[in-house]
């Protein structure tokens, strides 16, 4: 159960909040584990029982240059190691050895004929010469200069297949004909392929020699059989040749099973016994660099109890169908990338658990607020080799850890974290947008244990002065014990660089981060959250640099505080007991409709402050707007939840020498609203409806009414949501239509209520700003700064009801003046103009 499920539910929920949240249902999609093998012809078989002849026998015959894959030698070599089907096949492999030598000599002759461009012939191509009926004339050769070869080689490294435009530019620069450049690149590519062929032939010769030696030793062993009981020579006729083959194969498979169980134990975190492992006919042991069911490729499949990836780390990850993000990846490249992801996930999980459990040496307590600070020297000693490579130049590190009790059980929290939609609903103020780009594994045994997936997310701090962090990362879930789970995230930019790509989002890298969850009594969980990142500090405004570097912007404290507040809210909303301060006149359906409307309002407010990709914003640059004010515009068309026309958004952040708690209490107080809000008509407001969302009185959704001061003014309603936790606070509001709100409060659909949100986001100005509720305070003697708050003010206003209209300078200046006037009124009311 998450916020979306609750708000879309039509019936009221009963029972205690804590118990209901603790017993959230879990669902998981089943995966198909049919054994996939290859027959000798190379076709894919999908059968539950693998026949003996299903393993493709090797043929060491050289392939044509135009059809041979570049990297199929590792698959061949691993397949040869598993093909021990008797001396008949061994003899045929030995006979094929001569064929491979002949192929190798032929490749060298072809290479000699297609040498580097320094010996290219000046004239027509080979096809033109064959088509000519004239007697062959004497060939004229043209040797390129060293400078020309150097230029050609440099371009070849960047682009082995230049287009006609590139060849023309290169020929002009090197004083060559275009066909000479064309033939040089053709010959250079042929030379590259020939070198790869030669290297693969060398590997195949070594494997063939090894198999021949093994074949000879097996023949010798069969000539002199030994009794397994007494160790003496066995009598002729005691063991048949077929039984001896079976015993040899059985011993090999037993060793293989022991190795797989040891690797699986490392992956699962607990020992796996080869004797206790039940047979699983639908699973398979995958050896080699095969395609894992993603298309053509060489796979050797042997039935056993657990699957194994191509690395040294064991895994029982079920094969998932290819997604759009992986359809254009070659089978061998896809398999190599999967193995790299698995290895990175295991290393990141090991680092996360150590950082979550280690105390004194790795984490130090700060004097300001008692928060935990990472000891970087001890971190380097503990993790000498970073799992995603060295820190880029110019990047700084932020690290934080937080532990808290949350009213949710471990299974429900793990399911929330592994589902991108539920994850975004649980942390709406942190996650602007997220999606799961590829699912490598859904888990094992109907649980999320072993689930591995690629994700993309946009993380935000509610201020226009802090850019949105866009990250591509790997998320891995593992169960360490009964009721103990861990979920880790780690950036994958390093793997994509290794695979030939470039880092997509170079301004931030997420080192192993995540949480360790342990079930506690009464439906609670103990959550230890670790956030560790490297980022470019130059893009952050100086007002927020102290906050971000201390881990208070994107850090663990904010994640845990948001999780506690959201789970407490869900427990209260699902409880049958209505809080005493709530208005009982609102029906259960009306409460759900109002909460759904408030959720849409706050999400639109977040999108307008941080300029995420949820809406298509266009940034404006005008001379009459302050430097720290960001003005954006977008068109609202065919959206029933917004008025049609041109929407203007303006946001800025300022520092105030007031504690966050005092500032929050002032802004949410409806009786003091006339001191800063022009919508209040200059008088106090009355609270018409109240829905509590937490134990703190500041966590609620309210419906406010502004009284008309004279006959010319009309009364209006304002929907407001306020929330506060240890990391910060929010006050978001929007004027709403009175008839529409009557429909919502009676349980009607809130999707057709048009609104544009405005509001405030409040955070401490740094690690030392955790004072009381008094006014401007100093932390002590000279050199100590004043404790204060960072206030973000944002407005969204409809400046024209026609989407095709053009934005005027007067509209921009009006919104800019509105922000400046609001900030000045707040400063005057709190007596902090200086």
mmCIF file with all atom_site columns, C-alpha atoms in Angstrom, residues 164-270:
data_model
loop_
_atom_site.group_PDB
_atom_site.id
_atom_site.type_symbol
_atom_site.label_atom_id
_atom_site.label_alt_id
_atom_site.label_comp_id
_atom_site.label_asym_id
_atom_site.label_entity_id
_atom_site.label_seq_id
_atom_site.pdbx_PDB_ins_code
_atom_site.Cartn_x
_atom_site.Cartn_y
_atom_site.Cartn_z
_atom_site.occupancy
_atom_site.B_iso_or_equiv
_atom_site.pdbx_formal_charge
_atom_site.auth_seq_id
_atom_site.auth_comp_id
_atom_site.auth_asym_id
_atom_site.auth_atom_id
_atom_site.pdbx_PDB_model_num
ATOM 1   C CA . UNK A 1 164 ? 32.442 10.586  -47.987 1.00 0.00 ? 164 UNK A CA 1
ATOM 2   C CA . UNK A 1 165 ? 32.663 14.090  -46.532 1.00 0.00 ? 165 UNK A CA 1
ATOM 3   C CA . UNK A 1 166 ? 35.379 13.081  -44.069 1.00 0.00 ? 166 UNK A CA 1
ATOM 4   C CA . UNK A 1 167 ? 37.338 11.264  -46.771 1.00 0.00 ? 167 UNK A CA 1
ATOM 5   C CA . UNK A 1 168 ? 37.150 14.322  -49.019 1.00 0.00 ? 168 UNK A CA 1
ATOM 6   C CA . UNK A 1 169 ? 38.405 16.667  -46.292 1.00 0.00 ? 169 UNK A CA 1
ATOM 7   C CA . UNK A 1 170 ? 41.208 14.254  -45.409 1.00 0.00 ? 170 UNK A CA 1
ATOM 8   C CA . UNK A 1 171 ? 42.294 13.847  -49.031 1.00 0.00 ? 171 UNK A CA 1
ATOM 9   C CA . UNK A 1 172 ? 42.510 17.615  -49.471 1.00 0.00 ? 172 UNK A CA 1
ATOM 10  C CA . UNK A 1 173 ? 44.486 18.029  -46.259 1.00 0.00 ? 173 UNK A CA 1
ATOM 11  C CA . UNK A 1 174 ? 46.949 15.223  -47.139 1.00 0.00 ? 174 UNK A CA 1
ATOM 12  C CA . UNK A 1 175 ? 47.148 15.951  -50.891 1.00 0.00 ? 175 UNK A CA 1
ATOM 13  C CA . UNK A 1 176 ? 45.774 12.519  -51.775 1.00 0.00 ? 176 UNK A CA 1
ATOM 14  C CA . UNK A 1 177 ? 43.007 11.321  -54.025 1.00 0.00 ? 177 UNK A CA 1
ATOM 15  C CA . UNK A 1 178 ? 39.744 10.363  -52.349 1.00 0.00 ? 178 UNK A CA 1
ATOM 16  C CA . UNK A 1 179 ? 39.959 6.792   -53.616 1.00 0.00 ? 179 UNK A CA 1
ATOM 17  C CA . UNK A 1 180 ? 43.448 6.475   -52.127 1.00 0.00 ? 180 UNK A CA 1
ATOM 18  C CA . UNK A 1 181 ? 42.005 7.444   -48.751 1.00 0.00 ? 181 UNK A CA 1
ATOM 19  C CA . UNK A 1 182 ? 39.107 5.070   -49.293 1.00 0.00 ? 182 UNK A CA 1
ATOM 20  C CA . UNK A 1 183 ? 41.390 2.136   -50.208 1.00 0.00 ? 183 UNK A CA 1
ATOM 21  C CA . UNK A 1 184 ? 43.680 2.900   -47.241 1.00 0.00 ? 184 UNK A CA 1
ATOM 22  C CA . UNK A 1 185 ? 40.802 2.620   -44.787 1.00 0.00 ? 185 UNK A CA 1
ATOM 23  C CA . UNK A 1 186 ? 39.576 -0.565  -46.468 1.00 0.00 ? 186 UNK A CA 1
ATOM 24  C CA . UNK A 1 187 ? 43.002 -2.165  -46.203 1.00 0.00 ? 187 UNK A CA 1
ATOM 25  C CA . UNK A 1 188 ? 43.465 -0.939  -42.636 1.00 0.00 ? 188 UNK A CA 1
ATOM 26  C CA . UNK A 1 189 ? 40.194 -2.534  -41.569 1.00 0.00 ? 189 UNK A CA 1
ATOM 27  C CA . UNK A 1 190 ? 41.174 -5.753  -43.306 1.00 0.00 ? 190 UNK A CA 1
ATOM 28  C CA . UNK A 1 191 ? 44.516 -5.688  -41.503 1.00 0.00 ? 191 UNK A CA 1
ATOM 29  C CA . UNK A 1 192 ? 42.757 -5.211  -38.162 1.00 0.00 ? 192 UNK A CA 1
ATOM 30  C CA . UNK A 1 193 ? 40.502 -8.196  -38.804 1.00 0.00 ? 193 UNK A CA 1
ATOM 31  C CA . UNK A 1 194 ? 43.461 -10.298 -39.850 1.00 0.00 ? 194 UNK A CA 1
ATOM 32  C CA . UNK A 1 195 ? 45.294 -9.506  -36.636 1.00 0.00 ? 195 UNK A CA 1
ATOM 33  C CA . UNK A 1 196 ? 42.248 -10.523 -34.622 1.00 0.00 ? 196 UNK A CA 1
ATOM 34  C CA . UNK A 1 197 ? 42.028 -13.761 -36.620 1.00 0.00 ? 197 UNK A CA 1
ATOM 35  C CA . UNK A 1 198 ? 45.663 -14.520 -35.908 1.00 0.00 ? 198 UNK A CA 1
ATOM 36  C CA . UNK A 1 199 ? 45.168 -13.905 -32.183 1.00 0.00 ? 199 UNK A CA 1
ATOM 37  C CA . UNK A 1 200 ? 42.101 -16.135 -32.068 1.00 0.00 ? 200 UNK A CA 1
ATOM 38  C CA . UNK A 1 201 ? 43.856 -18.887 -33.991 1.00 0.00 ? 201 UNK A CA 1
ATOM 39  C CA . UNK A 1 202 ? 46.665 -18.772 -31.467 1.00 0.00 ? 202 UNK A CA 1
ATOM 40  C CA . UNK A 1 203 ? 44.181 -19.201 -28.610 1.00 0.00 ? 203 UNK A CA 1
ATOM 41  C CA . UNK A 1 204 ? 42.448 -22.053 -30.409 1.00 0.00 ? 204 UNK A CA 1
ATOM 42  C CA . UNK A 1 205 ? 45.770 -23.803 -31.010 1.00 0.00 ? 205 UNK A CA 1
ATOM 43  C CA . UNK A 1 206 ? 46.553 -23.595 -27.297 1.00 0.00 ? 206 UNK A CA 1
ATOM 44  C CA . UNK A 1 207 ? 43.143 -24.983 -26.396 1.00 0.00 ? 207 UNK A CA 1
ATOM 45  C CA . UNK A 1 208 ? 43.535 -27.730 -28.965 1.00 0.00 ? 208 UNK A CA 1
ATOM 46  C CA . UNK A 1 209 ? 46.919 -28.702 -27.524 1.00 0.00 ? 209 UNK A CA 1
ATOM 47  C CA . UNK A 1 210 ? 45.408 -28.757 -24.049 1.00 0.00 ? 210 UNK A CA 1
ATOM 48  C CA . UNK A 1 211 ? 42.505 -30.946 -25.152 1.00 0.00 ? 211 UNK A CA 1
ATOM 49  C CA . UNK A 1 212 ? 44.861 -33.282 -26.964 1.00 0.00 ? 212 UNK A CA 1
ATOM 50  C CA . UNK A 1 213 ? 46.935 -33.685 -23.795 1.00 0.00 ? 213 UNK A CA 1
ATOM 51  C CA . UNK A 1 214 ? 43.797 -34.332 -21.747 1.00 0.00 ? 214 UNK A CA 1
ATOM 52  C CA . UNK A 1 215 ? 42.640 -36.834 -24.336 1.00 0.00 ? 215 UNK A CA 1
ATOM 53  C CA . UNK A 1 216 ? 45.926 -38.698 -24.096 1.00 0.00 ? 216 UNK A CA 1
ATOM 54  C CA . UNK A 1 217 ? 45.789 -38.772 -20.292 1.00 0.00 ? 217 UNK A CA 1
ATOM 55  C CA . UNK A 1 218 ? 42.190 -40.050 -20.366 1.00 0.00 ? 218 UNK A CA 1
ATOM 56  C CA . UNK A 1 219 ? 43.176 -42.810 -22.796 1.00 0.00 ? 219 UNK A CA 1
ATOM 57  C CA . UNK A 1 220 ? 46.039 -43.757 -20.517 1.00 0.00 ? 220 UNK A CA 1
ATOM 58  C CA . UNK A 1 221 ? 43.698 -43.818 -17.523 1.00 0.00 ? 221 UNK A CA 1
ATOM 59  C CA . UNK A 1 222 ? 41.240 -46.038 -19.375 1.00 0.00 ? 222 UNK A CA 1
ATOM 60  C CA . UNK A 1 223 ? 44.015 -48.491 -20.285 1.00 0.00 ? 223 UNK A CA 1
ATOM 61  C CA . UNK A 1 224 ? 44.950 -48.868 -16.594 1.00 0.00 ? 224 UNK A CA 1
ATOM 62  C CA . UNK A 1 225 ? 41.680 -48.630 -14.604 1.00 0.00 ? 225 UNK A CA 1
ATOM 63  C CA . UNK A 1 226 ? 41.958 -48.370 -10.808 1.00 0.00 ? 226 UNK A CA 1
ATOM 64  C CA . UNK A 1 227 ? 39.450 -49.777 -8.339  1.00 0.00 ? 227 UNK A CA 1
ATOM 65  C CA . UNK A 1 228 ? 37.817 -46.987 -6.335  1.00 0.00 ? 228 UNK A CA 1
ATOM 66  C CA . UNK A 1 229 ? 37.332 -49.214 -3.273  1.00 0.00 ? 229 UNK A CA 1
ATOM 67  C CA . UNK A 1 230 ? 40.800 -50.694 -2.734  1.00 0.00 ? 230 UNK A CA 1
ATOM 68  C CA . UNK A 1 231 ? 42.949 -48.467 -4.919  1.00 0.00 ? 231 UNK A CA 1
ATOM 69  C CA . UNK A 1 232 ? 44.433 -51.437 -6.788  1.00 0.00 ? 232 UNK A CA 1
ATOM 70  C CA . UNK A 1 233 ? 44.221 -52.236 -10.486 1.00 0.00 ? 233 UNK A CA 1
ATOM 71  C CA . UNK A 1 234 ? 40.708 -53.115 -11.592 1.00 0.00 ? 234 UNK A CA 1
ATOM 72  C CA . UNK A 1 235 ? 40.012 -56.408 -13.308 1.00 0.00 ? 235 UNK A CA 1
ATOM 73  C CA . UNK A 1 236 ? 39.186 -56.276 -16.963 1.00 0.00 ? 236 UNK A CA 1
ATOM 74  C CA . UNK A 1 237 ? 35.470 -56.396 -17.432 1.00 0.00 ? 237 UNK A CA 1
ATOM 75  C CA . UNK A 1 238 ? 34.589 -54.989 -13.976 1.00 0.00 ? 238 UNK A CA 1
ATOM 76  C CA . UNK A 1 239 ? 33.870 -51.462 -15.320 1.00 0.00 ? 239 UNK A CA 1
ATOM 77  C CA . UNK A 1 240 ? 32.321 -50.900 -18.689 1.00 0.00 ? 240 UNK A CA 1
ATOM 78  C CA . UNK A 1 241 ? 33.554 -48.104 -20.882 1.00 0.00 ? 241 UNK A CA 1
ATOM 79  C CA . UNK A 1 242 ? 30.200 -46.300 -20.615 1.00 0.00 ? 242 UNK A CA 1
ATOM 80  C CA . UNK A 1 243 ? 30.192 -46.546 -16.813 1.00 0.00 ? 243 UNK A CA 1
ATOM 81  C CA . UNK A 1 244 ? 33.721 -45.206 -16.639 1.00 0.00 ? 244 UNK A CA 1
ATOM 82  C CA . UNK A 1 245 ? 32.697 -42.234 -18.781 1.00 0.00 ? 245 UNK A CA 1
ATOM 83  C CA . UNK A 1 246 ? 29.757 -41.627 -16.468 1.00 0.00 ? 246 UNK A CA 1
ATOM 84  C CA . UNK A 1 247 ? 31.993 -41.730 -13.392 1.00 0.00 ? 247 UNK A CA 1
ATOM 85  C CA . UNK A 1 248 ? 34.435 -39.270 -14.908 1.00 0.00 ? 248 UNK A CA 1
ATOM 86  C CA . UNK A 1 249 ? 31.577 -36.959 -15.885 1.00 0.00 ? 249 UNK A CA 1
ATOM 87  C CA . UNK A 1 250 ? 29.988 -37.360 -12.447 1.00 0.00 ? 250 UNK A CA 1
ATOM 88  C CA . UNK A 1 251 ? 33.213 -36.360 -10.701 1.00 0.00 ? 251 UNK A CA 1
ATOM 89  C CA . UNK A 1 252 ? 33.563 -33.317 -12.945 1.00 0.00 ? 252 UNK A CA 1
ATOM 90  C CA . UNK A 1 253 ? 29.975 -32.245 -12.344 1.00 0.00 ? 253 UNK A CA 1
ATOM 91  C CA . UNK A 1 254 ? 30.389 -32.703 -8.585  1.00 0.00 ? 254 UNK A CA 1
ATOM 92  C CA . UNK A 1 255 ? 33.398 -30.389 -8.566  1.00 0.00 ? 255 UNK A CA 1
ATOM 93  C CA . UNK A 1 256 ? 31.441 -27.897 -10.655 1.00 0.00 ? 256 UNK A CA 1
ATOM 94  C CA . UNK A 1 257 ? 28.487 -28.069 -8.255  1.00 0.00 ? 257 UNK A CA 1
ATOM 95  C CA . UNK A 1 258 ? 30.714 -27.468 -5.225  1.00 0.00 ? 258 UNK A CA 1
ATOM 96  C CA . UNK A 1 259 ? 32.205 -24.421 -6.919  1.00 0.00 ? 259 UNK A CA 1
ATOM 97  C CA . UNK A 1 260 ? 28.769 -23.058 -7.814  1.00 0.00 ? 260 UNK A CA 1
ATOM 98  C CA . UNK A 1 261 ? 27.480 -23.576 -4.258  1.00 0.00 ? 261 UNK A CA 1
ATOM 99  C CA . UNK A 1 262 ? 30.473 -21.718 -2.846  1.00 0.00 ? 262 UNK A CA 1
ATOM 100 C CA . UNK A 1 263 ? 29.883 -18.787 -5.196  1.00 0.00 ? 263 UNK A CA 1
ATOM 101 C CA . UNK A 1 264 ? 26.136 -18.813 -4.518  1.00 0.00 ? 264 UNK A CA 1
ATOM 102 C CA . UNK A 1 265 ? 26.844 -18.718 -0.800  1.00 0.00 ? 265 UNK A CA 1
ATOM 103 C CA . UNK A 1 266 ? 28.921 -15.593 -1.312  1.00 0.00 ? 266 UNK A CA 1
ATOM 104 C CA . UNK A 1 267 ? 26.129 -14.000 -3.313  1.00 0.00 ? 267 UNK A CA 1
ATOM 105 C CA . UNK A 1 268 ? 23.309 -14.935 -0.897  1.00 0.00 ? 268 UNK A CA 1
ATOM 106 C CA . UNK A 1 269 ? 25.281 -14.229 2.250   1.00 0.00 ? 269 UNK A CA 1
ATOM 107 C CA . UNK A 1 270 ? 24.695 -17.697 3.709   1.00 0.00 ? 270 UNK A CA 1
#
